[in-house]
Coordinates of C-alpha atoms in Angstrom, one line a residue:
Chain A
X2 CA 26.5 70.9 -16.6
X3 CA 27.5 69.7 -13.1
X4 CA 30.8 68.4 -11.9
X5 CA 31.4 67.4 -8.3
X6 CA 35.2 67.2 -6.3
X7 CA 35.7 65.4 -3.6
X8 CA 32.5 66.1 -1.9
X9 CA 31.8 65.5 2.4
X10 CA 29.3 66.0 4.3
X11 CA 28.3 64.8 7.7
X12 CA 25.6 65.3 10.2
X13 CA 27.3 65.2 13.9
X14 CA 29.2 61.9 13.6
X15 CA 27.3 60.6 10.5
X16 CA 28.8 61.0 7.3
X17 CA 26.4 61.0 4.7
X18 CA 28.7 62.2 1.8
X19 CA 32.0 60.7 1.5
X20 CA 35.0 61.9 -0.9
X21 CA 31.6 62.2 -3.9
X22 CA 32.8 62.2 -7.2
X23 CA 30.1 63.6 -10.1
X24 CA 30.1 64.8 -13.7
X25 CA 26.3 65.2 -15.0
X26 CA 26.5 66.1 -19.0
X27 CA 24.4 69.1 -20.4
X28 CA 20.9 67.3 -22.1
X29 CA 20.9 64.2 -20.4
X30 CA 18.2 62.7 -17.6
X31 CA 19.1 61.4 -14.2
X32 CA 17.8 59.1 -11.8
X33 CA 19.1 59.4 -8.9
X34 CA 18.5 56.4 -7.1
X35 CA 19.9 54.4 -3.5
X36 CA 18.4 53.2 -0.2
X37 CA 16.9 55.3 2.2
X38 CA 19.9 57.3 3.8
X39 CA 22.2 56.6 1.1
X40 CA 22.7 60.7 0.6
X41 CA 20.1 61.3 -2.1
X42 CA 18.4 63.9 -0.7
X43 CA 21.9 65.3 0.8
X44 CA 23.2 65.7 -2.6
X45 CA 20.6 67.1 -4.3
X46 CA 20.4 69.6 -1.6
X47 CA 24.0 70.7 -1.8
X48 CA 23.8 71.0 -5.2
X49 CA 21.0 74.0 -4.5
X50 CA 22.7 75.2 -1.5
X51 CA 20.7 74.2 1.2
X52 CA 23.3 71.9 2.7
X53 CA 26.8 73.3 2.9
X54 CA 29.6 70.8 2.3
X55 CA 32.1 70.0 4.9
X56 CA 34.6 70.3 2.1
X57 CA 34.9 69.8 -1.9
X58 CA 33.7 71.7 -4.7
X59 CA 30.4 71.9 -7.0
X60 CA 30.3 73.5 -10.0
X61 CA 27.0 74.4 -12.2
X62 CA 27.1 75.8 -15.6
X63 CA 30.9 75.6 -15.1
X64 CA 31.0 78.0 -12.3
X65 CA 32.2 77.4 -8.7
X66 CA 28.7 77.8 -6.6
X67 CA 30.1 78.4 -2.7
X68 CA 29.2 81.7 -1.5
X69 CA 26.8 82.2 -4.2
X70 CA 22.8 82.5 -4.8
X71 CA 22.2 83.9 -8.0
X72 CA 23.1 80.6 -9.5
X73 CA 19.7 79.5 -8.7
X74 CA 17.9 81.8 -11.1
X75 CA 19.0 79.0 -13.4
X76 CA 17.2 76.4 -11.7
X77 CA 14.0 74.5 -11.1
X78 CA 13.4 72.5 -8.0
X79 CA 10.5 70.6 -6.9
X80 CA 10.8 69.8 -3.2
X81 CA 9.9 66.2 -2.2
X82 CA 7.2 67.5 0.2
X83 CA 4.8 70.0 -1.0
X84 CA 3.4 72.7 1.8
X85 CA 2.9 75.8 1.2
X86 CA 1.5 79.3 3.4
X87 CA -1.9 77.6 3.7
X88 CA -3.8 80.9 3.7
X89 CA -2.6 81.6 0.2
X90 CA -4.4 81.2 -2.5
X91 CA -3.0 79.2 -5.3
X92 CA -2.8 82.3 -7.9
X93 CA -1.3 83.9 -5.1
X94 CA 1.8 81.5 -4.8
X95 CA 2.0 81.4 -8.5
X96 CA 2.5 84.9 -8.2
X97 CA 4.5 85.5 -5.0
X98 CA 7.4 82.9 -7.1
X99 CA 6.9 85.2 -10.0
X100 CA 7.8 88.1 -8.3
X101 CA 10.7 86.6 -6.1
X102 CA 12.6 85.5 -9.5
X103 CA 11.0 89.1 -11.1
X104 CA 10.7 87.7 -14.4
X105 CA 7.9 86.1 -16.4
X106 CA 6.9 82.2 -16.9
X107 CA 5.0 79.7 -18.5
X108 CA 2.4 79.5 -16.1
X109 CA -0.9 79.9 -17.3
X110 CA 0.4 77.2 -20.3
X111 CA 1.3 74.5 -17.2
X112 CA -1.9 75.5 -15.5
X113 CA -4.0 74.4 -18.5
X114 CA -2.1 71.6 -19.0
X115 CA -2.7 70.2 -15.8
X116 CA -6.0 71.7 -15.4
X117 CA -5.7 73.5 -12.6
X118 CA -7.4 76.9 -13.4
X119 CA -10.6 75.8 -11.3
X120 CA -8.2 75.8 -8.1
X121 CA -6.5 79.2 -8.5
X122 CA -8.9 81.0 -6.3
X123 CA -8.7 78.4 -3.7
X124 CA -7.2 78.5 -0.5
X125 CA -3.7 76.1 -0.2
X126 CA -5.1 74.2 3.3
X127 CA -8.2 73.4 1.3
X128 CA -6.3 71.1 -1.9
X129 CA -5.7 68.0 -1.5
X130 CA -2.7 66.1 -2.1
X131 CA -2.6 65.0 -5.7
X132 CA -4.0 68.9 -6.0
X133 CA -1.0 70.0 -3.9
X134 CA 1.3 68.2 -6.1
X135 CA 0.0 69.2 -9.7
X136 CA 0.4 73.2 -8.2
X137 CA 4.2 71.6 -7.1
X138 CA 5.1 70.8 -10.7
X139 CA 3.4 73.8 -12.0
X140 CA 6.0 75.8 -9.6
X141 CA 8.9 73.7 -10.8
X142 CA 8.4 73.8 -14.2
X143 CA 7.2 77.4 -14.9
X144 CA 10.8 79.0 -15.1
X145 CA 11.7 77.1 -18.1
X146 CA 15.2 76.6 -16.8
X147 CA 18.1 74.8 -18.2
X148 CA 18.6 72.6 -14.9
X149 CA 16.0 71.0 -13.4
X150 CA 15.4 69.4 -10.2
X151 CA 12.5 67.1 -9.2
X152 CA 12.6 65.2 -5.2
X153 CA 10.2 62.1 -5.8
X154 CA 7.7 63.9 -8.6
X155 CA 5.2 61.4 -8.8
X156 CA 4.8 61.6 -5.2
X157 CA 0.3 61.5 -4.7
X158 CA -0.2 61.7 -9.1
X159 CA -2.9 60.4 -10.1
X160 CA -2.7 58.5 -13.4
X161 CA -3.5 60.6 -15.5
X162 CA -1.7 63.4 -14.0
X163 CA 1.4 61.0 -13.9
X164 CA 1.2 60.1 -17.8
X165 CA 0.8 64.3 -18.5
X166 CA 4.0 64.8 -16.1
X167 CA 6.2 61.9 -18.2
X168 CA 5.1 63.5 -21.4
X169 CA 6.0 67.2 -20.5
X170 CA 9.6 65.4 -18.7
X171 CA 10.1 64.2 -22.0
X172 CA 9.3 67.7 -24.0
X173 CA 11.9 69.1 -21.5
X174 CA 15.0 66.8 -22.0
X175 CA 14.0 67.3 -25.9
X176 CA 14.8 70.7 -25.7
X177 CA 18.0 70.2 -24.8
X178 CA 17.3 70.8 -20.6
X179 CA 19.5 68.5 -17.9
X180 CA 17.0 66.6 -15.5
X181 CA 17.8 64.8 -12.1
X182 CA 15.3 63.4 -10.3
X183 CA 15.1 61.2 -7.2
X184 CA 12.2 58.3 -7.6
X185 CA 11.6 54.9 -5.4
X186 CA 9.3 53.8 -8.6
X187 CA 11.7 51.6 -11.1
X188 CA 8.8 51.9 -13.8
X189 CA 9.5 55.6 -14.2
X190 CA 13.0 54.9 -14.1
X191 CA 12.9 52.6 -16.9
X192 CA 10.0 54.5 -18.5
X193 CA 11.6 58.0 -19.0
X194 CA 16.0 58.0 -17.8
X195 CA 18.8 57.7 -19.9
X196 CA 21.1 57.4 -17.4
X197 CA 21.3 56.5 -13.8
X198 CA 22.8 57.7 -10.7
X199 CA 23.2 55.3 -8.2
X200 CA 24.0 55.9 -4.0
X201 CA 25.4 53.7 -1.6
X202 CA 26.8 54.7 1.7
X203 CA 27.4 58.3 0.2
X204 CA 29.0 57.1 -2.9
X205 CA 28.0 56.5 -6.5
X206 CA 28.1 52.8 -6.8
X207 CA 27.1 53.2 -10.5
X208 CA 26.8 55.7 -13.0
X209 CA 26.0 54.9 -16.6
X210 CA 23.2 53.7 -18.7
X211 CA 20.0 51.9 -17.5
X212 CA 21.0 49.0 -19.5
X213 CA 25.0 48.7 -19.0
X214 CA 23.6 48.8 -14.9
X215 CA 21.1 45.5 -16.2
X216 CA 24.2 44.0 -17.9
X217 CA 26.8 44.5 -15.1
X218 CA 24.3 42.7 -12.6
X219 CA 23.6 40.4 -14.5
X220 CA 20.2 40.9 -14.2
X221 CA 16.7 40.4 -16.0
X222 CA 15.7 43.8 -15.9
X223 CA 16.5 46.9 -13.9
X224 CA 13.7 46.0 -11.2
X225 CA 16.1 42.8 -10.3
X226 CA 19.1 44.5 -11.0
X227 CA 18.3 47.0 -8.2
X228 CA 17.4 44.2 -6.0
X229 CA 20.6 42.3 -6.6
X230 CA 22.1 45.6 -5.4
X231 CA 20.3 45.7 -2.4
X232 CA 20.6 42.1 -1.2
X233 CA 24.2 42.7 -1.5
X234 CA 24.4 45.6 0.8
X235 CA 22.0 44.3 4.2
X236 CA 23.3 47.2 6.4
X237 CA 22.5 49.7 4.6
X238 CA 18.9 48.2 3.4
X239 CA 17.9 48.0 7.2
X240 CA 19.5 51.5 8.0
Chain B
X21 CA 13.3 90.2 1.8
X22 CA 10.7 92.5 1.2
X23 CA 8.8 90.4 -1.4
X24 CA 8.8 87.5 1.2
X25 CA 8.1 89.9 4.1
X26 CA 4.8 90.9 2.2
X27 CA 3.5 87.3 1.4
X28 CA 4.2 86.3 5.3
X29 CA 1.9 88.9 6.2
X30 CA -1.0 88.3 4.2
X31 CA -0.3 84.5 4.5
X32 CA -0.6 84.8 8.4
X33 CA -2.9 88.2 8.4
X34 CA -5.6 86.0 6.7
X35 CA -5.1 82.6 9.7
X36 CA -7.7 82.0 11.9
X37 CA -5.3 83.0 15.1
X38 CA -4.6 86.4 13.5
X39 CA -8.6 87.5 13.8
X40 CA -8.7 85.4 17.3
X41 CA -6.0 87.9 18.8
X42 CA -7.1 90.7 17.0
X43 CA -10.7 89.8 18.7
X44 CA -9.6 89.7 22.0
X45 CA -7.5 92.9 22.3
X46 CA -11.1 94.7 21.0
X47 CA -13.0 92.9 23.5
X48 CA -10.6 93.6 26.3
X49 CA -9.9 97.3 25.1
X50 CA -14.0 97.8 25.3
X51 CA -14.5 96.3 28.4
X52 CA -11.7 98.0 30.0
X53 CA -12.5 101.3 28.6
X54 CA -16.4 101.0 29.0
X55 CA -16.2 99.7 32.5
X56 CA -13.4 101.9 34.1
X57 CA -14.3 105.2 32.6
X58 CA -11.0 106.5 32.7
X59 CA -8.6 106.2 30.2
X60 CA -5.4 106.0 32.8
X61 CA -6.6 103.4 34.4
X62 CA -7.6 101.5 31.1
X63 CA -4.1 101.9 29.8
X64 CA -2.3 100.7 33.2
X65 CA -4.6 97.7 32.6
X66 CA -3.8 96.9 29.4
X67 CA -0.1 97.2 30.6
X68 CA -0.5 94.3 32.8
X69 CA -1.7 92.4 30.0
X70 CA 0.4 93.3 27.1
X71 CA 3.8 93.1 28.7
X72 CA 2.6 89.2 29.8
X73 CA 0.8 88.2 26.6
X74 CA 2.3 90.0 24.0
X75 CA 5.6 88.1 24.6
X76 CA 3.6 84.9 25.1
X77 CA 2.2 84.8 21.9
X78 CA 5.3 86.2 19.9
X79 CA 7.2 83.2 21.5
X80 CA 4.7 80.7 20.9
X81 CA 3.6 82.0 17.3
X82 CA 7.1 82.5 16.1
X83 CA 8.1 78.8 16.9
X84 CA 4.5 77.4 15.3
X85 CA 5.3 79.3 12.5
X86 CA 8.6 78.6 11.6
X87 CA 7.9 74.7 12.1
X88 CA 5.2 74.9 10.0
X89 CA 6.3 76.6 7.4
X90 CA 9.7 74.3 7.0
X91 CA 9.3 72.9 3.9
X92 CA 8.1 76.0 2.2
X93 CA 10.8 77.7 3.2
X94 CA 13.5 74.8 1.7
X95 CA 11.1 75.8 -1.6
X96 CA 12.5 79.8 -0.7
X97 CA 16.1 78.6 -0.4
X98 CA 16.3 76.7 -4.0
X99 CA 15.2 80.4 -5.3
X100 CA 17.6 83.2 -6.3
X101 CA 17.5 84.8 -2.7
X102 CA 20.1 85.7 -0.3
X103 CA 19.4 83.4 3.1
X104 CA 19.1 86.0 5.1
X105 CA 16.5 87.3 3.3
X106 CA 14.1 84.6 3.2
X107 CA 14.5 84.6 7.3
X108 CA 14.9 88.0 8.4
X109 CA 11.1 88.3 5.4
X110 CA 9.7 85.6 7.1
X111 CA 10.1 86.8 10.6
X112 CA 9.2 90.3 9.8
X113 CA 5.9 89.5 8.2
X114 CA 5.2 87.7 11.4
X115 CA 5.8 90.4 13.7
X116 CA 4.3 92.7 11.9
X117 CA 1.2 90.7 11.2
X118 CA 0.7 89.9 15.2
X119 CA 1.5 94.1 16.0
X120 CA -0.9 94.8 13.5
X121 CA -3.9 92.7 15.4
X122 CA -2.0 94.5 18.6
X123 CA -2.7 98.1 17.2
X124 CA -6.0 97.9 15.4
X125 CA -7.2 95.9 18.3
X126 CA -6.4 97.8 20.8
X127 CA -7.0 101.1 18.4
X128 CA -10.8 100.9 17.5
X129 CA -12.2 100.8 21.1
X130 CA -9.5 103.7 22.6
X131 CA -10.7 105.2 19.2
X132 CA -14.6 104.9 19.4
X133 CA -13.6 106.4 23.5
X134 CA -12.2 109.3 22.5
X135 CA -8.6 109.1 22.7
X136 CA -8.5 111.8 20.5
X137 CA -9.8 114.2 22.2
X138 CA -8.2 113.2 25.6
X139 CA -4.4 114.3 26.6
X140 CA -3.4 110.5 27.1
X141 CA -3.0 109.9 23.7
X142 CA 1.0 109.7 24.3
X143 CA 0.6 107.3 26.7
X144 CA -1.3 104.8 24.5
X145 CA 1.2 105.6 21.9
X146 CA 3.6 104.3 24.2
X147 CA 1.5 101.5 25.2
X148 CA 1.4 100.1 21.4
X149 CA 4.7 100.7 20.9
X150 CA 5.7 98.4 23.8
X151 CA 3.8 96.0 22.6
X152 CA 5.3 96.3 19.4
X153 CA 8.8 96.2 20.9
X154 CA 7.5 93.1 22.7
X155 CA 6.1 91.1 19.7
X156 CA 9.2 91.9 17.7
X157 CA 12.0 90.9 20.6
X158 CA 10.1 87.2 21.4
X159 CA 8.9 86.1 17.8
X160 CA 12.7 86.7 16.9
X161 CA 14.1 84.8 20.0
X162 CA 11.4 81.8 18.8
X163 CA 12.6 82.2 15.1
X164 CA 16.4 82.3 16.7
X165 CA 15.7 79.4 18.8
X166 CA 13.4 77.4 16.3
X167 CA 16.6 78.1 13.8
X168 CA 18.4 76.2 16.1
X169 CA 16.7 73.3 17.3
X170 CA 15.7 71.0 14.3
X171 CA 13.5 69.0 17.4
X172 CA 10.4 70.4 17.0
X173 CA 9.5 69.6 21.1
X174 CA 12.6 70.4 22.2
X175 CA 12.3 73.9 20.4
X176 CA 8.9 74.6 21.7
X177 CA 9.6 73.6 25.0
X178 CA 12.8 75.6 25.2
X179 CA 10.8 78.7 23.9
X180 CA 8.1 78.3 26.7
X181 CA 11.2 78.0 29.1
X182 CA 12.6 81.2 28.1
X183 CA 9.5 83.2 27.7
X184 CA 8.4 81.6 31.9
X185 CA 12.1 82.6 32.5
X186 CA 11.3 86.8 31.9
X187 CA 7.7 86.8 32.6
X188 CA 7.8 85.0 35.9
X189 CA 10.8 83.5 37.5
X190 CA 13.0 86.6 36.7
X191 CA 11.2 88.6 39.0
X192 CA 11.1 86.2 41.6
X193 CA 15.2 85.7 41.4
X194 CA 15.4 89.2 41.1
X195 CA 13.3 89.8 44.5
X196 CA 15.5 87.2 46.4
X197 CA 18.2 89.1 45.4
X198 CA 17.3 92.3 46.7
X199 CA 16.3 90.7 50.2
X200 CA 19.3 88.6 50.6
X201 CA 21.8 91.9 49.7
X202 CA 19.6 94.1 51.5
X203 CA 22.1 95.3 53.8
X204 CA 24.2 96.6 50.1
X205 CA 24.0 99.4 47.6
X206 CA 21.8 97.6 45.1
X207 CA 20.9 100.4 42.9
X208 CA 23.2 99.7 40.1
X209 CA 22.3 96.0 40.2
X210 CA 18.7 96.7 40.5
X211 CA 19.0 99.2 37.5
X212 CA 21.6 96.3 35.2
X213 CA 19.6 93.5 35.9
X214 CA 15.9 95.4 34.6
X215 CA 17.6 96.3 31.7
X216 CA 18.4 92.8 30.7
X217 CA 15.1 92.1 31.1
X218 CA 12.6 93.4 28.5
X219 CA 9.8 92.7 29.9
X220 CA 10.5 94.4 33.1
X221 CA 12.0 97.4 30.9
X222 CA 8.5 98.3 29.0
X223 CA 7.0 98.0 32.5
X224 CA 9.5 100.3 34.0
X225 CA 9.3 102.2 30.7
X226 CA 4.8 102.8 30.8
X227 CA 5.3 103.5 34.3
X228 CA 8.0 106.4 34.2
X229 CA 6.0 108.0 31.3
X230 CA 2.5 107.5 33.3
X231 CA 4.4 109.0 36.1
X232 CA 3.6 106.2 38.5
X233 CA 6.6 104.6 39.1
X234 CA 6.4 105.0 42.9
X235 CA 3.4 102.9 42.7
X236 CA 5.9 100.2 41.4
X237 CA 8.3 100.4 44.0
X238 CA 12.0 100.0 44.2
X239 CA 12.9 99.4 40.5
X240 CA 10.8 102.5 39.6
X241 CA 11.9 105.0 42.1
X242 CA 15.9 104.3 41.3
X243 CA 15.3 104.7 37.7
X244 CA 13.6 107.8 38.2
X245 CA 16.2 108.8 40.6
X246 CA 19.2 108.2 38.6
X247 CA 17.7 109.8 34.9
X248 CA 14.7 111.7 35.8
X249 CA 12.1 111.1 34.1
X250 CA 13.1 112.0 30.4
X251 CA 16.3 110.6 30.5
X252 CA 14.8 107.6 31.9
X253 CA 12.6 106.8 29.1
X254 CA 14.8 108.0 26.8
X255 CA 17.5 104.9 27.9
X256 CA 14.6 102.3 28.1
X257 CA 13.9 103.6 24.5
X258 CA 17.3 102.6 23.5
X259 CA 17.9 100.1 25.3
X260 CA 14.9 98.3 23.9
X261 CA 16.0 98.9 20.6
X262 CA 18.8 96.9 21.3
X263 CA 16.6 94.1 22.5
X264 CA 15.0 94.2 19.5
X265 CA 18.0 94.1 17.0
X266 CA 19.7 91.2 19.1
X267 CA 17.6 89.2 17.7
X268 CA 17.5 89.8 14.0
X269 CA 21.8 89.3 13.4
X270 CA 21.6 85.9 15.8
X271 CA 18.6 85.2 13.2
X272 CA 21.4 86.2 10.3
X273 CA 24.4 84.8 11.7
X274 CA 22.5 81.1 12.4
X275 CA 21.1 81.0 9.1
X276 CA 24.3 81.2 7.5
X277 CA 25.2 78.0 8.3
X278 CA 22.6 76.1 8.9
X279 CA 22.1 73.0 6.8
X280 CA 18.4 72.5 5.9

């Protein structure tokens, strides 16, 4: 689904990306995980073009994506941070995403599901963050795309809206959909990836199966595997 | 772009500062109107006040706007859209959404006055579309130069710089100038050097078509010397235009490669 050459990036003399190599298989789910700064976010972003590589290549679907935007029509993405035009009204923003992709969705299904229609005539400014969050995932996951992906989900969930959010992850990957997602929360980890992705110093350290990373630490459980990771990598922990 | 233009508007149409400007161009268009009694005079007024605030708030609107609306538009990018699209939408809904509290604004009171009916009606139409001009060349130099500085103080603060630089400190430079080199031909210089300035070019530009522009002294009497009168406005016309597109490809050619 996504294969990645020899990727750099840097930011003036700091280089976040360094020679990354990637291959993410079609129907699997991804956590990405890694310190703060280890390029997370900077990889994710390349991958939708919102950072442009120094150099290397990044394919989707099998096709080159430099240069390109209509690749994106087969994505979902659910920014970390959610702020939107705070005049709008929430059926409004619903909408104005509609239009911009000019094709239908799954909307008033997600907006059911996550029991939103009592907001859709509000004003954004006036939701509050959880709110904010469920209209997020409602935006992410409306286009029904084969590639999806989520910057911290959970980010402000309530339980309840965190347990609906696992359960509709888990419909997606069963119908066959590729999933990254970033998460500082090791429960979820455990709890809903296969596989795991994991950064340091704008590398993958690891990539593989949440239980061959437990084994190859040596570890009680991923929690402490993580850790062990960590503790043997103080500069970038403090960075 | 025009799917994002549209939502801008009625995104920033519908903000509290939106009705706030809109407010004070009606106040100040009735008080002017209803106090002078003379339609000229309101219009040289509201001159004064446009060419200085109507850049003011395009500069500080554009760079409030586009700093606030960051992480919505990193929600924009991971969409099927071309870049230049989401920015050129973006800034275009602004513009259009602070000329819009411009025109009505200023519309309803000349309206209500009789404008209509009077023969200055070209003049106000001239008026609004400086003020238009205005509001599209600063908002674009904030978008350009809140493109280009991810520091959100450093942007603002340049912004401010730029928009003191034309409204004030131009002039000033501009008046030593012409008293050091007083002893020179300065005509040509004293015609370049309003052109690069657009804020002195709508002034020159109301004042050649109000037929005034001995009232404004030097700049106004070369420029009417060298076109006449027509020609004049006709290159301030165009040469605004060009103020006003300068904008938009820097916009285009900075958010090519910007990383966000």
């Amino acid at each position: 689904m996504i294969k990645i050459e020899q990727l750099n990036k840097k930011f003036g003399k700091l280089e976040v990306l360094k020679d990354l190599e990637l291959s993410i298989n079609k129907g699997t789910i991804n956590a990405i995980l890694g310190p703060n700064g280890s390029g997370k976010t900077t990889l994710i972003k390349c991958m939708l073009g919102m950072v442009l590589p120094d150099s290397g290549s990044i394919s989707i679907a099998g096709k080159p994506i430099k240069n390109d935007w209509q690749y994106r029509d087969k994505i979902d993405y659910m920014p970390q941070i959610a702020n939107f035009p705070p005049n709008l009204k929430v059926r409004e923003i619903i909408a104005m995403l509609k239009d911009i992709r000019n094709r239908d969705a799954r909307d008033a299904e997600l907006i059911e599901y996550f029991e939103l229609a009592p907001y859709l005539n509000k004003q954004l400014r006036n939701l509050s963050g959880g709110t904010m969050q469920k209209v997020n995932i409602v935006l992410a996951f409306m286009f029904d795309n084969p590639l999806l992906i989520l910057d911290e989900p959970t980010n402000g969930l309530d339980p309840v809206a965190l347990l609906r959010l696992k359960k509709l992850i888990d419909k997606e990957v069963k119908k066959g959909k590729t999933i990254l997602f970033t998460t500082h929360i090791i429960r979820l980890v455990e709890d809903i990836a296969e596989d795991i992705v994991f950064l340091l110093e704008g590398k993958i350290y690891f990539q593989g199966s949440v239980k061959a990373l437990v084994n190859q630490q040596n570890a009680p459980d991923l929690e402490h595997a993580i850790a062990d990771i960590f503790k043997k990598n103080p500069i970038i922990e403090t960075a | 772009m025009i799917k994002i233009l549209k939502y801008s508007f009625f995104d920033l149409i519908r903000s509290r500062w939106s009705y706030f400007y809109f407010a004070f161009y009606l106040l100040l268009g009735f008080v002017l109107l209803f106090l002078n009694n003379d339609i000229s005079k309101a219009i040289i007024t509201m001159m004064n006040v446009i060419i200085i605030l109507g850049p003011l708030i395009g500069i500080v609107f554009g760079i409030m706007y586009y700093y606030n609306s960051i992480e919505f538009t990193e929600l924009l990018l991971a969409q099927p859209i071309k870049r230049s699209s989401i920015f050129l939408g973006q800034f275009l809904g602004l513009a259009l959404s602070l000329s819009f509290s411009l025109v009505i604004g200023l519309g309803i009171p000349f309206a209500i006055y009789g404008l209509f009916m009077s023969n200055e009606i070209f003049n106000f139409l001239m008026l609004l579309w400086v003020g238009f001009s205005l509001t599209m060349i600063f908002s674009g130099i904030a978008f350009y130069i809140a493109l280009s500085n991810q520091n959100r103080i450093k942007g603002f603060g340049l912004a401010i710089l730029f928009w003191l630089f034309m409204a004030v400190i131009y002039d000033g430079i501009f008046l030593l100038m012409l008293i050091w080199f007083k002893e020179y031909p300065l005509e040509n210089f004293a015609l370049a050097s309003s052109m690069l300035n657009p804020i002195d070019l709508s002034r020159i530009m109301i004042l050649l078509k109000l037929d005034i522009s001995a009232l404004m002294g030097y700049t106004g009497a070369v420029f009417q010397k060298f076109f006449g009168t027509g020609q004049g406005l006709f290159a301030s016309l165009g040469i605004l235009f060009v103020w006003m597109v300068l904008p938009l490809l820097l916009i285009v050619r900075k958010a090519r490669k910007k990383d966000f």
